[in-house]
Amino acid sequence: MSFNKFITCAEDLVTTHEATRAGFLGIALEKNRVSDPFVKTARAFKTMVSGLEKPEDLLTVERIRPFLIAASGLSDKSLKYLDEDDRTAAIQELIDKFLKPSEGNFIDEVIYRYLLIKGDSVGGTMRNRIGALGEEKLIRGILSSLSVQGIEYDWCGGPPNYEWHHQPGNDAGLERSIKALHWRNHRGERILAFNMTIPVVGKNIDICLFESDMEGYENGKIKNHPEKGLMFGELKAGIDPAGADEHWKTGNTALERIRTSFSREGYFVKTAFVGAAIEKSMANEIYGQLQEGTLSNASNLHDEDQLNEFCSWTVSL
């Protein structure tokens, strides 16, 4: 078999209970990290308003006004359309309807409402972070594979400056900043970019490997050169088993669109799938496509051996 040597049957792709549990725990820890600034802000607010005797007194402390605006339910987007009188009215409504009835507990009530409002923000941030965490894990795998093989690399942080930097002596944490990588293997120079909308396909693609030097990256305009495309892949980092089949359905449709679009232009590209939550039914489909050669490679994001092998394969293409 020319694909991942750690995938010998469909069952190898299935996410284990231990990996699912670890994934959920990891997300919980990340959620705590993301929400921690809001908790500390709430504590700072409580210190600033200690000594106030009644809810109306909150309006007399100008420096806590942004906190009260947030607790009143006004989003950052809404503030563009509201003047100071509108904002004061929202705070006054918070005081009249919710803080006065709570009597002596009005400070805690403000904090509860602030944290409740910010909880929505954390939820939105986490949806983005889950995808970013998966990408960072993949990038770290690529960097590790390059290191093992003694291959030097360059990295680009993306817009707005698109500056290239040579491999640092210590690249700890660098995966959080990388938007594109450049290296040279025995076949030539390679550019690996992430989250690019490829015009030939008309959709955003998670993993994009090109045959090119750094100059050819052209601040991301390499996406306009289908002749440089080598491999494109879908990365689905969500760990919830309930959404696994839908993630594969979406990813599989995208991969088919990639193959069809490039073929229509007269180009052949490899395709790959990396998923965090892989259930048995989709594992059978993925393995079948690997055997047929429809998919060039695949990996369970939480299987270290599979992921390392996938990254080594990517580096050598």
mmCIF file of C-alpha atoms in Angstrom:
data_model
loop_
_atom_site.group_PDB
_atom_site.id
_atom_site.type_symbol
_atom_site.label_atom_id
_atom_site.label_comp_id
_atom_site.label_asym_id
_atom_site.label_seq_id
_atom_site.Cartn_x
_atom_site.Cartn_y
_atom_site.Cartn_z
ATOM 1 C CA MET A 1 0.000 0.000 0.000
ATOM 2 C CA SER A 2 1.331 3.455 -0.900
ATOM 3 C CA PHE A 3 -0.706 5.326 1.702
ATOM 4 C CA ASN A 4 -0.207 5.541 5.475
ATOM 5 C CA LYS A 5 1.554 2.386 6.744
ATOM 6 C CA PHE A 6 -0.251 2.673 10.091
ATOM 7 C CA ILE A 7 -3.622 2.227 8.394
ATOM 8 C CA THR A 8 -3.960 -1.446 7.560
ATOM 9 C CA CYS A 9 -7.735 -1.680 7.924
ATOM 10 C CA ALA A 10 -10.721 0.617 8.412
ATOM 11 C CA GLU A 11 -10.721 0.044 12.169
ATOM 12 C CA ASP A 12 -7.307 1.693 12.456
ATOM 13 C CA LEU A 13 -8.902 5.007 11.505
ATOM 14 C CA VAL A 14 -11.648 4.923 14.131
ATOM 15 C CA THR A 15 -11.174 7.397 16.978
ATOM 16 C CA THR A 16 -10.781 5.518 20.230
ATOM 17 C CA HIS A 17 -12.755 6.274 23.377
ATOM 18 C CA GLU A 18 -9.528 7.397 25.053
ATOM 19 C CA ALA A 19 -8.761 9.829 22.218
ATOM 20 C CA THR A 20 -12.307 11.217 22.325
ATOM 21 C CA ARG A 21 -12.078 11.701 26.082
ATOM 22 C CA ALA A 22 -8.664 13.359 25.788
ATOM 23 C CA GLY A 23 -10.008 15.595 23.020
ATOM 24 C CA PHE A 24 -12.926 16.793 25.106
ATOM 25 C CA LEU A 25 -10.635 17.393 28.082
ATOM 26 C CA GLY A 26 -8.274 19.372 25.885
ATOM 27 C CA ILE A 27 -11.126 21.529 24.651
ATOM 28 C CA ALA A 28 -12.313 22.066 28.234
ATOM 29 C CA LEU A 29 -8.841 23.246 29.245
ATOM 30 C CA GLU A 30 -8.676 25.557 26.242
ATOM 31 C CA LYS A 31 -12.126 26.923 27.060
ATOM 32 C CA ASN A 32 -10.924 27.698 30.590
ATOM 33 C CA ARG A 33 -7.879 29.443 29.146
ATOM 34 C CA VAL A 34 -9.998 31.513 26.762
ATOM 35 C CA SER A 35 -12.529 32.438 29.448
ATOM 36 C CA ASP A 36 -9.955 33.217 32.159
ATOM 37 C CA PRO A 37 -9.515 36.899 31.115
ATOM 38 C CA PHE A 38 -13.262 37.473 31.535
ATOM 39 C CA VAL A 39 -13.194 35.960 35.031
ATOM 40 C CA LYS A 40 -10.250 38.148 36.015
ATOM 41 C CA THR A 41 -12.005 41.199 34.550
ATOM 42 C CA ALA A 42 -15.058 40.409 36.670
ATOM 43 C CA ARG A 43 -12.885 40.175 39.781
ATOM 44 C CA ALA A 44 -11.275 43.518 38.972
ATOM 45 C CA PHE A 45 -14.750 45.044 38.581
ATOM 46 C CA LYS A 46 -15.808 43.701 41.976
ATOM 47 C CA THR A 47 -12.782 45.328 43.585
ATOM 48 C CA MET A 48 -13.514 48.684 41.933
ATOM 49 C CA VAL A 49 -17.160 48.815 43.049
ATOM 50 C CA SER A 50 -16.669 47.538 46.586
ATOM 51 C CA GLY A 51 -18.334 49.972 48.957
ATOM 52 C CA LEU A 52 -21.168 51.020 46.638
ATOM 53 C CA GLU A 53 -24.453 50.796 48.490
ATOM 54 C CA LYS A 54 -27.113 50.735 45.778
ATOM 55 C CA PRO A 55 -27.388 49.901 42.054
ATOM 56 C CA GLU A 56 -27.803 53.543 41.001
ATOM 57 C CA ASP A 57 -24.331 54.274 42.375
ATOM 58 C CA LEU A 58 -22.837 52.246 39.521
ATOM 59 C CA LEU A 59 -23.589 55.094 37.112
ATOM 60 C CA THR A 60 -21.418 57.430 39.130
ATOM 61 C CA VAL A 61 -18.241 55.415 38.512
ATOM 62 C CA GLU A 62 -17.148 56.344 34.999
ATOM 63 C CA ARG A 63 -14.272 53.873 34.768
ATOM 64 C CA ILE A 64 -16.576 50.820 35.044
ATOM 65 C CA ARG A 65 -18.876 52.022 32.272
ATOM 66 C CA PRO A 66 -17.479 49.602 29.612
ATOM 67 C CA PHE A 67 -18.107 46.689 31.985
ATOM 68 C CA LEU A 68 -21.696 47.817 32.602
ATOM 69 C CA ILE A 69 -22.295 48.238 28.875
ATOM 70 C CA ALA A 70 -21.159 44.642 28.316
ATOM 71 C CA ALA A 71 -23.278 43.367 31.224
ATOM 72 C CA SER A 72 -26.321 45.153 29.778
ATOM 73 C CA GLY A 73 -26.118 42.880 26.707
ATOM 74 C CA LEU A 74 -24.835 45.350 24.116
ATOM 75 C CA SER A 75 -22.423 43.674 21.700
ATOM 76 C CA ASP A 76 -19.308 45.329 20.312
ATOM 77 C CA LYS A 77 -20.979 45.391 16.904
ATOM 78 C CA SER A 78 -24.046 47.190 18.250
ATOM 79 C CA LEU A 79 -21.947 49.966 19.799
ATOM 80 C CA LYS A 80 -21.167 51.295 16.321
ATOM 81 C CA TYR A 81 -24.805 52.300 15.987
ATOM 82 C CA LEU A 82 -25.480 53.599 19.502
ATOM 83 C CA ASP A 83 -24.540 56.931 21.079
ATOM 84 C CA GLU A 84 -23.773 57.533 24.748
ATOM 85 C CA ASP A 85 -27.415 58.238 25.594
ATOM 86 C CA ASP A 86 -28.425 54.888 24.081
ATOM 87 C CA ARG A 87 -25.754 53.129 26.084
ATOM 88 C CA THR A 88 -26.797 54.835 29.299
ATOM 89 C CA ALA A 89 -30.391 53.810 28.640
ATOM 90 C CA ALA A 90 -29.289 50.171 28.320
ATOM 91 C CA ILE A 91 -27.401 50.363 31.615
ATOM 92 C CA GLN A 92 -30.384 52.021 33.293
ATOM 93 C CA GLU A 93 -32.649 49.228 32.093
ATOM 94 C CA LEU A 94 -30.207 46.705 33.541
ATOM 95 C CA ILE A 95 -30.348 48.527 36.859
ATOM 96 C CA ASP A 96 -34.134 48.929 36.948
ATOM 97 C CA LYS A 97 -35.147 45.466 35.780
ATOM 98 C CA PHE A 98 -32.449 43.224 37.225
ATOM 99 C CA LEU A 99 -30.191 44.925 39.770
ATOM 100 C CA LYS A 100 -32.751 46.687 41.957
ATOM 101 C CA PRO A 101 -34.784 43.488 42.510
ATOM 102 C CA SER A 102 -31.598 41.728 43.648
ATOM 103 C CA GLU A 103 -31.191 44.368 46.397
ATOM 104 C CA GLY A 104 -27.973 43.796 48.367
ATOM 105 C CA ASN A 105 -26.628 41.297 45.815
ATOM 106 C CA PHE A 106 -26.616 43.748 42.901
ATOM 107 C CA ILE A 107 -22.827 43.604 42.391
ATOM 108 C CA ASP A 108 -22.878 39.833 42.060
ATOM 109 C CA GLU A 109 -25.864 40.144 39.728
ATOM 110 C CA VAL A 110 -23.907 42.444 37.410
ATOM 111 C CA ILE A 111 -21.016 39.974 37.389
ATOM 112 C CA TYR A 112 -23.291 37.011 36.632
ATOM 113 C CA ARG A 113 -24.813 38.846 33.699
ATOM 114 C CA TYR A 114 -21.439 39.979 32.381
ATOM 115 C CA LEU A 115 -20.105 36.422 32.484
ATOM 116 C CA LEU A 116 -23.291 35.087 30.885
ATOM 117 C CA ILE A 117 -22.975 37.558 28.007
ATOM 118 C CA LYS A 118 -19.267 36.830 27.568
ATOM 119 C CA GLY A 119 -20.030 33.098 27.586
ATOM 120 C CA ASP A 120 -21.510 33.525 24.107
ATOM 121 C CA SER A 121 -18.278 35.163 23.018
ATOM 122 C CA VAL A 122 -16.272 32.261 24.433
ATOM 123 C CA GLY A 123 -18.488 29.828 22.523
ATOM 124 C CA GLY A 124 -17.809 31.605 19.240
ATOM 125 C CA THR A 125 -14.107 31.831 19.987
ATOM 126 C CA MET A 126 -13.951 28.128 20.824
ATOM 127 C CA ARG A 127 -15.553 27.121 17.542
ATOM 128 C CA ASN A 128 -12.700 28.897 15.797
ATOM 129 C CA ARG A 129 -10.096 27.661 18.274
ATOM 130 C CA ILE A 130 -11.003 23.996 17.773
ATOM 131 C CA GLY A 131 -10.123 24.314 14.094
ATOM 132 C CA ALA A 132 -7.000 26.297 14.930
ATOM 133 C CA LEU A 133 -5.870 23.710 17.484
ATOM 134 C CA GLY A 134 -6.146 20.975 14.861
ATOM 135 C CA GLU A 135 -4.158 23.033 12.390
ATOM 136 C CA GLU A 136 -1.501 23.773 14.998
ATOM 137 C CA LYS A 137 -1.174 20.066 15.786
ATOM 138 C CA LEU A 138 -0.715 19.287 12.095
ATOM 139 C CA ILE A 139 1.856 22.057 11.664
ATOM 140 C CA ARG A 140 3.803 20.834 14.689
ATOM 141 C CA GLY A 141 3.830 17.376 13.096
ATOM 142 C CA ILE A 142 5.223 18.847 9.878
ATOM 143 C CA LEU A 143 7.916 20.770 11.782
ATOM 144 C CA SER A 144 8.857 17.612 13.679
ATOM 145 C CA SER A 145 9.152 15.628 10.452
ATOM 146 C CA LEU A 146 11.367 18.316 8.935
ATOM 147 C CA SER A 147 13.528 18.304 12.068
ATOM 148 C CA VAL A 148 13.959 14.530 12.084
ATOM 149 C CA GLN A 149 15.090 14.631 8.443
ATOM 150 C CA GLY A 150 17.391 17.582 8.987
ATOM 151 C CA ILE A 151 15.486 19.697 6.459
ATOM 152 C CA GLU A 152 15.658 23.440 7.065
ATOM 153 C CA TYR A 153 12.507 25.471 6.537
ATOM 154 C CA ASP A 154 11.209 29.007 6.218
ATOM 155 C CA TRP A 155 7.881 30.217 7.551
ATOM 156 C CA CYS A 156 5.474 33.005 6.736
ATOM 157 C CA GLY A 157 3.001 34.596 9.135
ATOM 158 C CA GLY A 158 0.582 35.577 6.414
ATOM 159 C CA PRO A 159 -1.241 38.900 5.978
ATOM 160 C CA PRO A 160 -0.809 41.782 6.126
ATOM 161 C CA ASN A 161 2.984 41.698 5.794
ATOM 162 C CA TYR A 162 3.627 38.200 4.397
ATOM 163 C CA GLU A 163 7.175 38.240 5.751
ATOM 164 C CA TRP A 164 9.295 35.108 5.431
ATOM 165 C CA HIS A 165 11.534 34.052 8.312
ATOM 166 C CA HIS A 166 14.179 31.353 8.399
ATOM 167 C CA GLN A 167 13.897 28.479 10.843
ATOM 168 C CA PRO A 168 14.640 29.725 14.384
ATOM 169 C CA GLY A 169 16.924 27.949 16.814
ATOM 170 C CA ASN A 170 13.964 27.220 19.085
ATOM 171 C CA ASP A 171 10.596 26.930 17.343
ATOM 172 C CA ALA A 172 8.505 26.173 20.447
ATOM 173 C CA GLY A 173 5.012 27.574 19.963
ATOM 174 C CA LEU A 174 5.760 28.695 16.410
ATOM 175 C CA GLU A 175 2.879 26.595 15.043
ATOM 176 C CA ARG A 176 0.485 29.270 16.334
ATOM 177 C CA SER A 177 1.926 31.860 13.947
ATOM 178 C CA ILE A 178 2.597 29.916 10.756
ATOM 179 C CA LYS A 179 0.363 30.419 7.722
ATOM 180 C CA ALA A 180 2.776 28.972 5.168
ATOM 181 C CA LEU A 181 5.945 26.871 5.163
ATOM 182 C CA HIS A 182 8.752 26.479 2.642
ATOM 183 C CA TRP A 183 11.322 23.691 2.376
ATOM 184 C CA ARG A 184 13.319 21.754 -0.190
ATOM 185 C CA ASN A 185 13.155 17.975 -0.528
ATOM 186 C CA HIS A 186 14.818 15.655 -3.041
ATOM 187 C CA ARG A 187 12.173 16.548 -5.631
ATOM 188 C CA GLY A 188 12.417 20.322 -5.356
ATOM 189 C CA GLU A 189 11.077 23.294 -3.412
ATOM 190 C CA ARG A 190 7.732 23.105 -1.638
ATOM 191 C CA ILE A 191 5.238 25.574 -0.198
ATOM 192 C CA LEU A 192 2.641 24.345 2.290
ATOM 193 C CA ALA A 193 -0.136 26.846 2.990
ATOM 194 C CA PHE A 194 -3.272 26.690 5.088
ATOM 195 C CA ASN A 195 -6.820 27.910 4.610
ATOM 196 C CA MET A 196 -6.617 29.245 1.088
ATOM 197 C CA THR A 197 -9.517 29.896 -1.269
ATOM 198 C CA ILE A 198 -8.360 28.274 -4.500
ATOM 199 C CA PRO A 199 -10.000 29.965 -7.541
ATOM 200 C CA VAL A 200 -10.032 26.786 -9.632
ATOM 201 C CA VAL A 201 -12.118 25.125 -6.929
ATOM 202 C CA GLY A 202 -13.964 28.203 -5.726
ATOM 203 C CA LYS A 203 -13.797 27.058 -2.102
ATOM 204 C CA ASN A 204 -11.549 27.375 0.921
ATOM 205 C CA ILE A 205 -9.143 24.439 1.316
ATOM 206 C CA ASP A 206 -7.499 23.592 4.640
ATOM 207 C CA ILE A 207 -4.217 22.050 3.438
ATOM 208 C CA CYS A 208 -2.523 23.251 0.247
ATOM 209 C CA LEU A 209 0.830 21.950 -1.006
ATOM 210 C CA PHE A 210 2.512 23.590 -4.003
ATOM 211 C CA GLU A 211 5.675 23.119 -6.030
ATOM 212 C CA SER A 212 7.268 26.534 -5.619
ATOM 213 C CA ASP A 213 9.973 28.636 -4.009
ATOM 214 C CA MET A 214 9.269 31.486 -1.584
ATOM 215 C CA GLU A 215 9.156 34.075 -4.354
ATOM 216 C CA GLY A 216 6.522 32.016 -6.128
ATOM 217 C CA TYR A 217 4.299 32.187 -3.054
ATOM 218 C CA GLU A 218 3.593 35.805 -4.086
ATOM 219 C CA ASN A 219 1.964 36.781 -0.797
ATOM 220 C CA GLY A 220 -0.591 34.031 -1.216
ATOM 221 C CA LYS A 221 -1.237 34.611 -4.924
ATOM 222 C CA ILE A 222 0.185 31.168 -5.620
ATOM 223 C CA LYS A 223 -3.437 30.049 -5.291
ATOM 224 C CA ASN A 224 -3.972 31.473 -8.782
ATOM 225 C CA HIS A 225 -1.515 28.964 -10.294
ATOM 226 C CA PRO A 226 -3.181 25.544 -10.431
ATOM 227 C CA GLU A 227 -0.234 24.143 -12.339
ATOM 228 C CA LYS A 228 1.807 24.403 -9.118
ATOM 229 C CA GLY A 229 -0.651 22.393 -7.032
ATOM 230 C CA LEU A 230 0.551 19.039 -5.679
ATOM 231 C CA MET A 231 -1.744 18.028 -2.827
ATOM 232 C CA PHE A 232 -4.845 19.437 -1.185
ATOM 233 C CA GLY A 233 -6.499 18.164 1.942
ATOM 234 C CA GLU A 234 -9.373 18.599 4.361
ATOM 235 C CA LEU A 235 -8.752 18.892 8.099
ATOM 236 C CA LYS A 236 -11.698 18.314 10.450
ATOM 237 C CA ALA A 237 -10.645 18.959 14.050
ATOM 238 C CA GLY A 238 -13.996 18.606 15.836
ATOM 239 C CA ILE A 239 -13.869 15.771 18.363
ATOM 240 C CA ASP A 240 -17.605 15.276 18.988
ATOM 241 C CA PRO A 241 -18.622 11.854 17.601
ATOM 242 C CA ALA A 242 -22.139 13.187 16.976
ATOM 243 C CA GLY A 243 -20.814 15.450 14.227
ATOM 244 C CA ALA A 244 -18.282 13.036 12.745
ATOM 245 C CA ASP A 245 -20.352 11.755 9.833
ATOM 246 C CA GLU A 246 -21.368 15.280 8.846
ATOM 247 C CA HIS A 247 -17.734 16.422 8.931
ATOM 248 C CA TRP A 248 -16.753 13.565 6.636
ATOM 249 C CA LYS A 249 -19.679 14.227 4.316
ATOM 250 C CA THR A 250 -18.650 17.883 4.013
ATOM 251 C CA GLY A 251 -14.972 17.016 3.665
ATOM 252 C CA ASN A 252 -15.573 14.265 1.125
ATOM 253 C CA THR A 253 -17.684 16.592 -1.015
ATOM 254 C CA ALA A 254 -14.914 19.195 -0.886
ATOM 255 C CA LEU A 255 -12.261 16.653 -1.859
ATOM 256 C CA GLU A 256 -14.306 15.427 -4.801
ATOM 257 C CA ARG A 257 -14.754 19.037 -5.918
ATOM 258 C CA ILE A 258 -10.986 19.553 -5.718
ATOM 259 C CA ARG A 259 -10.218 16.499 -7.843
ATOM 260 C CA THR A 260 -12.898 17.344 -10.410
ATOM 261 C CA SER A 261 -11.947 21.025 -10.651
ATOM 262 C CA PHE A 262 -8.236 20.396 -11.185
ATOM 263 C CA SER A 263 -8.899 17.516 -13.587
ATOM 264 C CA ARG A 264 -11.141 19.787 -15.651
ATOM 265 C CA GLU A 265 -8.180 22.149 -16.034
ATOM 266 C CA GLY A 266 -5.922 19.275 -17.038
ATOM 267 C CA TYR A 267 -4.073 18.854 -13.741
ATOM 268 C CA PHE A 268 -3.783 15.877 -11.387
ATOM 269 C CA VAL A 269 -3.450 16.574 -7.677
ATOM 270 C CA LYS A 270 -3.317 14.298 -4.678
ATOM 271 C CA THR A 271 -5.984 14.631 -1.978
ATOM 272 C CA ALA A 272 -5.954 13.767 1.704
ATOM 273 C CA PHE A 273 -8.221 13.750 4.746
ATOM 274 C CA VAL A 274 -7.273 14.297 8.398
ATOM 275 C CA GLY A 275 -10.019 13.967 10.979
ATOM 276 C CA ALA A 276 -10.245 14.066 14.765
ATOM 277 C CA ALA A 277 -13.590 12.276 15.117
ATOM 278 C CA ILE A 278 -13.785 9.250 12.837
ATOM 279 C CA GLU A 279 -16.604 6.774 13.368
ATOM 280 C CA LYS A 280 -16.762 3.234 11.933
ATOM 281 C CA SER A 281 -19.065 3.961 8.984
ATOM 282 C CA MET A 282 -16.955 6.826 7.696
ATOM 283 C CA ALA A 283 -13.758 4.876 8.436
ATOM 284 C CA ASN A 284 -14.980 2.220 5.997
ATOM 285 C CA GLU A 285 -15.541 4.855 3.313
ATOM 286 C CA ILE A 286 -12.169 6.515 3.898
ATOM 287 C CA TYR A 287 -10.321 3.198 3.837
ATOM 288 C CA GLY A 288 -12.158 2.186 0.676
ATOM 289 C CA GLN A 289 -11.074 5.398 -1.038
ATOM 290 C CA LEU A 290 -7.489 4.842 0.082
ATOM 291 C CA GLN A 291 -7.489 1.360 -1.390
ATOM 292 C CA GLU A 292 -8.980 2.603 -4.652
ATOM 293 C CA GLY A 293 -6.507 5.455 -4.873
ATOM 294 C CA THR A 294 -9.254 8.086 -4.784
ATOM 295 C CA LEU A 295 -7.713 9.429 -1.586
ATOM 296 C CA SER A 296 -3.925 9.628 -1.599
ATOM 297 C CA ASN A 297 -3.524 9.570 2.174
ATOM 298 C CA ALA A 298 -5.391 10.019 5.449
ATOM 299 C CA SER A 299 -4.856 10.160 9.186
ATOM 300 C CA ASN A 300 -6.709 10.235 12.443
ATOM 301 C CA LEU A 301 -5.578 13.524 14.002
ATOM 302 C CA HIS A 302 -5.310 11.875 17.430
ATOM 303 C CA ASP A 303 -3.274 8.850 16.349
ATOM 304 C CA GLU A 304 0.335 9.977 16.765
ATOM 305 C CA ASP A 305 1.783 7.284 14.499
ATOM 306 C CA GLN A 306 -0.688 7.953 11.688
ATOM 307 C CA LEU A 307 -0.232 11.712 11.958
ATOM 308 C CA ASN A 308 3.566 11.518 11.998
ATOM 309 C CA GLU A 309 3.506 9.220 8.971
ATOM 310 C CA PHE A 310 1.108 11.591 7.183
ATOM 311 C CA CYS A 311 3.382 14.544 7.914
ATOM 312 C CA SER A 312 6.457 12.653 6.707
ATOM 313 C CA TRP A 313 4.585 11.779 3.504
ATOM 314 C CA THR A 314 3.633 15.430 3.009
ATOM 315 C CA VAL A 315 7.207 16.606 3.476
ATOM 316 C CA SER A 316 8.482 14.091 0.906
ATOM 317 C CA LEU A 317 5.924 14.822 -1.863
#
